[in-house]
XYZ file of C-alpha atoms in Angstrom:
333
model
C 0.000 0.000 0.000
C 1.229 3.474 -0.819
C 2.445 5.892 1.775
C 2.296 9.641 1.309
C 5.873 10.140 2.435
C 7.292 7.925 -0.309
C 4.436 6.677 -2.470
C 6.635 5.124 -5.141
C 10.004 3.953 -3.797
C 12.781 3.945 -6.377
C 13.496 0.539 -7.821
C 17.233 -0.047 -7.883
C 16.810 -3.639 -9.067
C 13.935 -4.851 -11.224
C 12.560 -8.378 -11.011
C 12.053 -10.401 -14.180
C 10.768 -13.772 -15.317
C 12.509 -15.346 -18.304
C 10.745 -17.845 -20.557
C 12.892 -19.751 -23.053
C 11.189 -21.320 -26.069
C 13.978 -23.884 -26.173
C 12.196 -26.044 -28.754
C 12.066 -23.189 -31.249
C 15.495 -21.849 -30.299
C 17.210 -25.213 -30.728
C 15.448 -25.881 -34.041
C 16.297 -22.456 -35.442
C 20.001 -22.717 -34.611
C 20.129 -26.261 -35.972
C 18.773 -25.234 -39.380
C 20.023 -21.652 -39.771
C 23.406 -21.353 -38.076
C 25.930 -20.632 -40.831
C 28.786 -21.533 -38.481
C 27.215 -24.976 -37.982
C 27.683 -24.800 -34.231
C 26.235 -27.445 -31.961
C 22.750 -26.105 -31.177
C 22.996 -26.999 -27.491
C 26.384 -25.259 -27.203
C 25.272 -22.056 -28.916
C 22.026 -22.017 -26.946
C 23.966 -22.303 -23.692
C 26.282 -19.494 -24.786
C 23.286 -17.274 -25.572
C 21.648 -17.922 -22.189
C 24.925 -17.066 -20.447
C 25.172 -13.834 -22.443
C 21.607 -12.949 -21.476
C 22.388 -13.499 -17.794
C 25.393 -11.189 -18.039
C 23.306 -8.484 -19.673
C 20.571 -8.849 -17.097
C 23.159 -8.012 -14.462
C 24.185 -5.003 -16.551
C 20.650 -3.659 -16.695
C 20.203 -4.295 -12.954
C 17.519 -6.907 -13.429
C 17.181 -9.858 -11.076
C 15.927 -13.019 -12.742
C 13.363 -14.308 -10.255
C 12.696 -17.355 -12.420
C 13.993 -18.851 -15.670
C 12.182 -21.681 -17.427
C 13.045 -23.487 -20.685
C 10.313 -25.328 -22.612
C 10.878 -28.291 -24.922
C 10.033 -31.910 -25.588
C 13.568 -32.884 -24.665
C 13.020 -36.505 -25.685
C 12.516 -35.465 -29.315
C 15.756 -33.456 -29.415
C 17.763 -36.666 -29.522
C 20.444 -38.276 -27.425
C 21.559 -34.905 -26.035
C 18.126 -34.190 -24.507
C 19.011 -35.471 -21.061
C 22.367 -33.687 -21.101
C 20.633 -30.427 -22.085
C 18.215 -30.707 -19.175
C 21.082 -31.243 -16.774
C 23.020 -28.283 -18.187
C 19.976 -26.027 -17.944
C 19.346 -27.049 -14.357
C 22.962 -26.388 -13.356
C 22.732 -22.959 -15.040
C 19.693 -22.039 -12.935
C 17.152 -22.569 -15.716
C 14.276 -24.937 -14.982
C 13.721 -27.398 -17.870
C 9.998 -27.946 -18.460
C 8.531 -30.692 -20.645
C 5.951 -29.874 -23.315
C 4.485 -32.524 -25.659
C 5.838 -31.266 -28.986
C 5.487 -34.758 -30.460
C 1.696 -34.337 -30.127
C 1.490 -30.632 -31.018
C 4.224 -28.789 -32.865
C 3.684 -25.398 -31.172
C 3.118 -26.783 -27.673
C 5.971 -24.731 -26.203
C 4.546 -21.518 -27.666
C 1.088 -22.135 -26.214
C 2.420 -23.208 -22.807
C 4.609 -20.115 -22.561
C 1.637 -17.856 -23.294
C -0.402 -19.603 -20.586
C 2.419 -19.382 -18.050
C 3.124 -15.711 -18.778
C -0.559 -14.866 -18.236
C -0.564 -16.787 -14.953
C 2.623 -15.034 -13.878
C 1.106 -11.608 -14.503
C -1.841 -12.546 -12.299
C 0.168 -13.998 -9.404
C 3.569 -12.267 -9.364
C 2.674 -8.619 -8.727
C 6.290 -7.564 -8.095
C 7.485 -8.582 -11.567
C 8.310 -5.636 -13.827
C 9.966 -7.333 -16.825
C 8.965 -10.370 -18.909
C 11.758 -11.803 -21.094
C 11.162 -14.300 -23.897
C 14.010 -16.093 -25.671
C 13.189 -17.655 -29.050
C 14.634 -18.600 -32.395
C 12.231 -16.853 -34.748
C 8.880 -16.616 -32.948
C 7.981 -13.011 -32.093
C 5.176 -13.415 -29.523
C 4.008 -9.952 -30.521
C 0.414 -10.152 -29.153
C 1.729 -11.441 -25.820
C 4.352 -8.716 -25.588
C 1.816 -6.007 -26.395
C -0.384 -7.378 -23.623
C 2.546 -7.141 -21.201
C 3.032 -3.507 -22.209
C -0.645 -2.746 -21.710
C -0.381 -4.310 -18.240
C 2.360 -1.855 -17.338
C 5.283 -4.275 -17.654
C 8.190 -4.196 -20.016
C 8.141 -7.091 -22.449
C 11.355 -8.102 -24.234
C 11.832 -10.770 -26.900
C 15.388 -11.955 -27.540
C 15.345 -13.580 -30.971
C 17.458 -14.196 -34.060
C 14.669 -12.841 -36.289
C 13.731 -9.467 -34.809
C 11.724 -7.205 -37.139
C 13.562 -4.580 -39.155
C 13.214 -1.400 -37.028
C 13.021 0.704 -40.180
C 9.909 -1.253 -41.197
C 8.371 -1.647 -37.732
C 9.576 1.223 -35.545
C 6.529 0.973 -33.278
C 7.474 -2.518 -32.117
C 11.252 -2.278 -32.328
C 11.625 -1.513 -28.622
C 10.244 -4.980 -27.846
C 13.075 -6.907 -29.477
C 16.740 -7.593 -28.802
C 18.848 -9.224 -31.505
C 20.313 -12.469 -30.153
C 23.301 -12.150 -32.496
C 24.171 -8.807 -30.889
C 24.319 -10.431 -27.462
C 26.473 -13.285 -28.734
C 28.938 -10.818 -30.247
C 29.569 -9.051 -26.939
C 32.731 -9.994 -24.992
C 32.259 -12.277 -21.993
C 33.583 -9.634 -19.565
C 30.408 -7.582 -20.196
C 29.118 -8.870 -16.872
C 31.305 -6.264 -15.161
C 29.670 -3.443 -17.085
C 26.879 -1.243 -15.806
C 25.387 -0.897 -19.301
C 21.745 -1.944 -19.558
C 20.202 -4.225 -22.154
C 18.773 -2.181 -24.980
C 16.141 -3.173 -27.499
C 16.731 -3.607 -31.224
C 15.983 0.102 -31.661
C 18.382 1.293 -28.967
C 22.108 1.857 -28.883
C 23.574 -0.833 -26.596
C 26.463 1.190 -25.187
C 24.939 4.266 -23.608
C 22.783 5.110 -20.623
C 21.399 8.511 -19.686
C 20.788 9.485 -16.064
C 17.460 11.007 -15.107
C 17.482 14.742 -14.553
C 15.828 16.630 -11.686
C 12.063 17.280 -11.646
C 10.899 20.514 -13.300
C 11.208 23.670 -11.198
C 8.040 25.284 -12.568
C 5.010 23.830 -10.770
C 1.438 24.865 -11.600
C -1.966 23.318 -10.995
C -3.352 20.965 -13.649
C -6.554 22.837 -14.495
C -7.840 20.836 -17.457
C -10.138 18.022 -16.320
C -9.131 15.619 -19.091
C -5.452 16.204 -18.361
C -6.173 15.449 -14.721
C -7.861 12.209 -15.732
C -4.788 11.397 -17.819
C -2.582 12.006 -14.785
C -4.683 9.571 -12.769
C -4.337 6.921 -15.486
C -0.562 7.418 -15.547
C -0.324 7.123 -11.767
C -2.561 4.064 -11.528
C -0.933 2.042 -14.278
C 2.642 3.305 -14.359
C 3.210 5.113 -11.049
C 5.263 2.280 -9.555
C 7.943 2.584 -12.232
C 10.943 4.878 -12.100
C 10.505 5.772 -15.763
C 7.858 4.888 -18.329
C 8.270 4.093 -22.009
C 6.190 6.608 -23.919
C 4.732 4.263 -26.557
C 2.756 1.948 -24.207
C 1.787 4.929 -22.053
C 0.236 6.804 -24.980
C -1.589 3.640 -26.015
C -3.001 3.183 -22.518
C -4.151 6.826 -22.395
C -5.898 6.431 -25.733
C -7.666 3.261 -24.548
C -8.623 4.649 -21.146
C -9.920 8.024 -22.315
C -11.765 6.780 -25.369
C -9.546 8.201 -28.101
C -11.355 11.564 -28.332
C -8.362 13.484 -26.970
C -4.813 13.483 -28.274
C -2.736 11.634 -25.634
C 0.421 13.502 -26.713
C -1.331 16.835 -26.093
C -2.432 15.637 -22.639
C 1.130 14.624 -21.761
C 2.288 18.038 -22.999
C -0.243 19.732 -20.722
C 0.969 17.712 -17.737
C 4.574 18.487 -18.619
C 3.864 22.236 -18.748
C 2.328 21.988 -15.267
C 5.395 20.137 -13.962
C 3.422 17.001 -13.024
C 5.564 14.907 -15.381
C 8.604 15.471 -17.512
C 10.079 13.800 -20.579
C 13.637 12.735 -21.222
C 15.368 11.501 -24.346
C 17.381 8.305 -24.444
C 19.948 7.543 -27.108
C 18.843 4.745 -29.425
C 19.814 3.071 -32.659
C 18.556 3.755 -35.252
C 16.041 5.901 -33.329
C 16.196 7.814 -30.077
C 13.312 7.132 -27.735
C 11.505 9.039 -24.989
C 10.623 8.133 -21.418
C 8.236 9.861 -19.036
C 8.960 10.458 -15.355
C 6.335 11.384 -12.773
C 6.933 14.258 -10.372
C 5.795 12.625 -7.130
C 6.117 15.964 -5.307
C 3.585 17.719 -7.538
C 0.416 18.696 -5.595
C -1.968 17.074 -8.086
C 0.025 13.830 -8.054
C 0.061 13.781 -4.245
C -3.691 14.496 -4.152
C -4.464 11.630 -6.548
C -2.309 9.242 -4.543
C -3.904 10.385 -1.294
C -7.436 9.862 -2.658
C -6.478 6.417 -3.949
C -5.020 5.449 -0.580
C -8.103 6.655 1.312
C -10.310 4.719 -1.078
C -8.235 1.565 -0.624
C -8.382 2.022 3.150
C -12.165 2.341 3.043
C -12.108 5.841 4.495
C -13.393 7.775 1.508
C -17.197 8.132 1.657
C -18.049 11.307 -0.274
C -18.591 9.904 -3.783
C -21.249 12.333 -5.011
C -19.197 15.447 -5.733
C -17.757 14.161 -8.979
C -18.432 10.964 -10.896
C -15.744 11.389 -13.534
C -12.974 9.596 -11.685
C -11.570 6.493 -13.297
C -11.997 3.097 -11.778
C -9.821 0.159 -12.669
C -11.796 -3.071 -12.638
C -9.080 -5.602 -11.864
C -11.318 -8.540 -12.722
C -12.133 -7.252 -16.197
C -8.787 -5.533 -16.773
C -10.322 -2.325 -18.107
C -11.344 1.145 -17.070
C -14.885 2.369 -16.714
C -16.793 5.219 -15.127
C -18.662 4.399 -11.917
C -20.524 6.577 -9.430
C -19.091 4.535 -6.561
C -15.525 5.497 -7.407
C -13.391 8.038 -5.583
C -13.582 11.425 -7.310
C -10.691 12.919 -9.159
C -8.916 15.619 -7.156
C -8.782 19.155 -8.517
């Protein structure tokens, strides 16, 4: 539960779940590796490289699971399971001999279950050969988590810039030197430059009241869905604002209004081939504090005056959407 003194404590280390589509990964390397490496050896090297980069981006892998019908891989199946286990990756059987995409379906089911149960998880990582899991990753984004797919077949960012932040090229990770584990550089997506971080600047000095009602609603959406994060990727945030507010208002204009009032601010991050933008919430802004206070009182069962304003947003956790409701706490002006 939030506290007014420090409603959103800074996350120094993020927690992640990693799901490895080992069946697809092994098959892709076996049929496409021009160096003709042993698939199990190259797969193990890739997983080690991912672990090093997770340390670099200050992400703690709470769980790592690899999915395959290891019996169908051949004589090395048992050895692979043992190697995965010793590397801290749980091998999990899926009946690929009965259904060719069994690992893909099981991963989707397990990710959905994880999002429901593990509320402290902030990053979902998928490792594949050439499957993109795009609908699943977009769902993770809409749920306020960062979704990352590490694959050998990431989309061309010049053709799909909107989704490029979801993907990391597996070849790029394999090309990095093994001493990268001592670096403080974070993992970047396929659209980001992998060798640069930018520190967050101070909150804006100019603070004014957010007077526009729709902008205030937008601020409540941002706080409810993204307030627990130190910084927010702008693409999923704009999508969530558009969904929550019905699409009648330009979400970029609403963010601009909030930025002018000092309730949020935007920062650029260096990327390749595109730079990208993150949003940071000013948790000392009066409107932000008022929204958090009203939410806390509502959660504590202390807020009883619901008749002054019925425009506040209510997040129905069972349905996973936003709707208007007269029994909701009012938005604070």
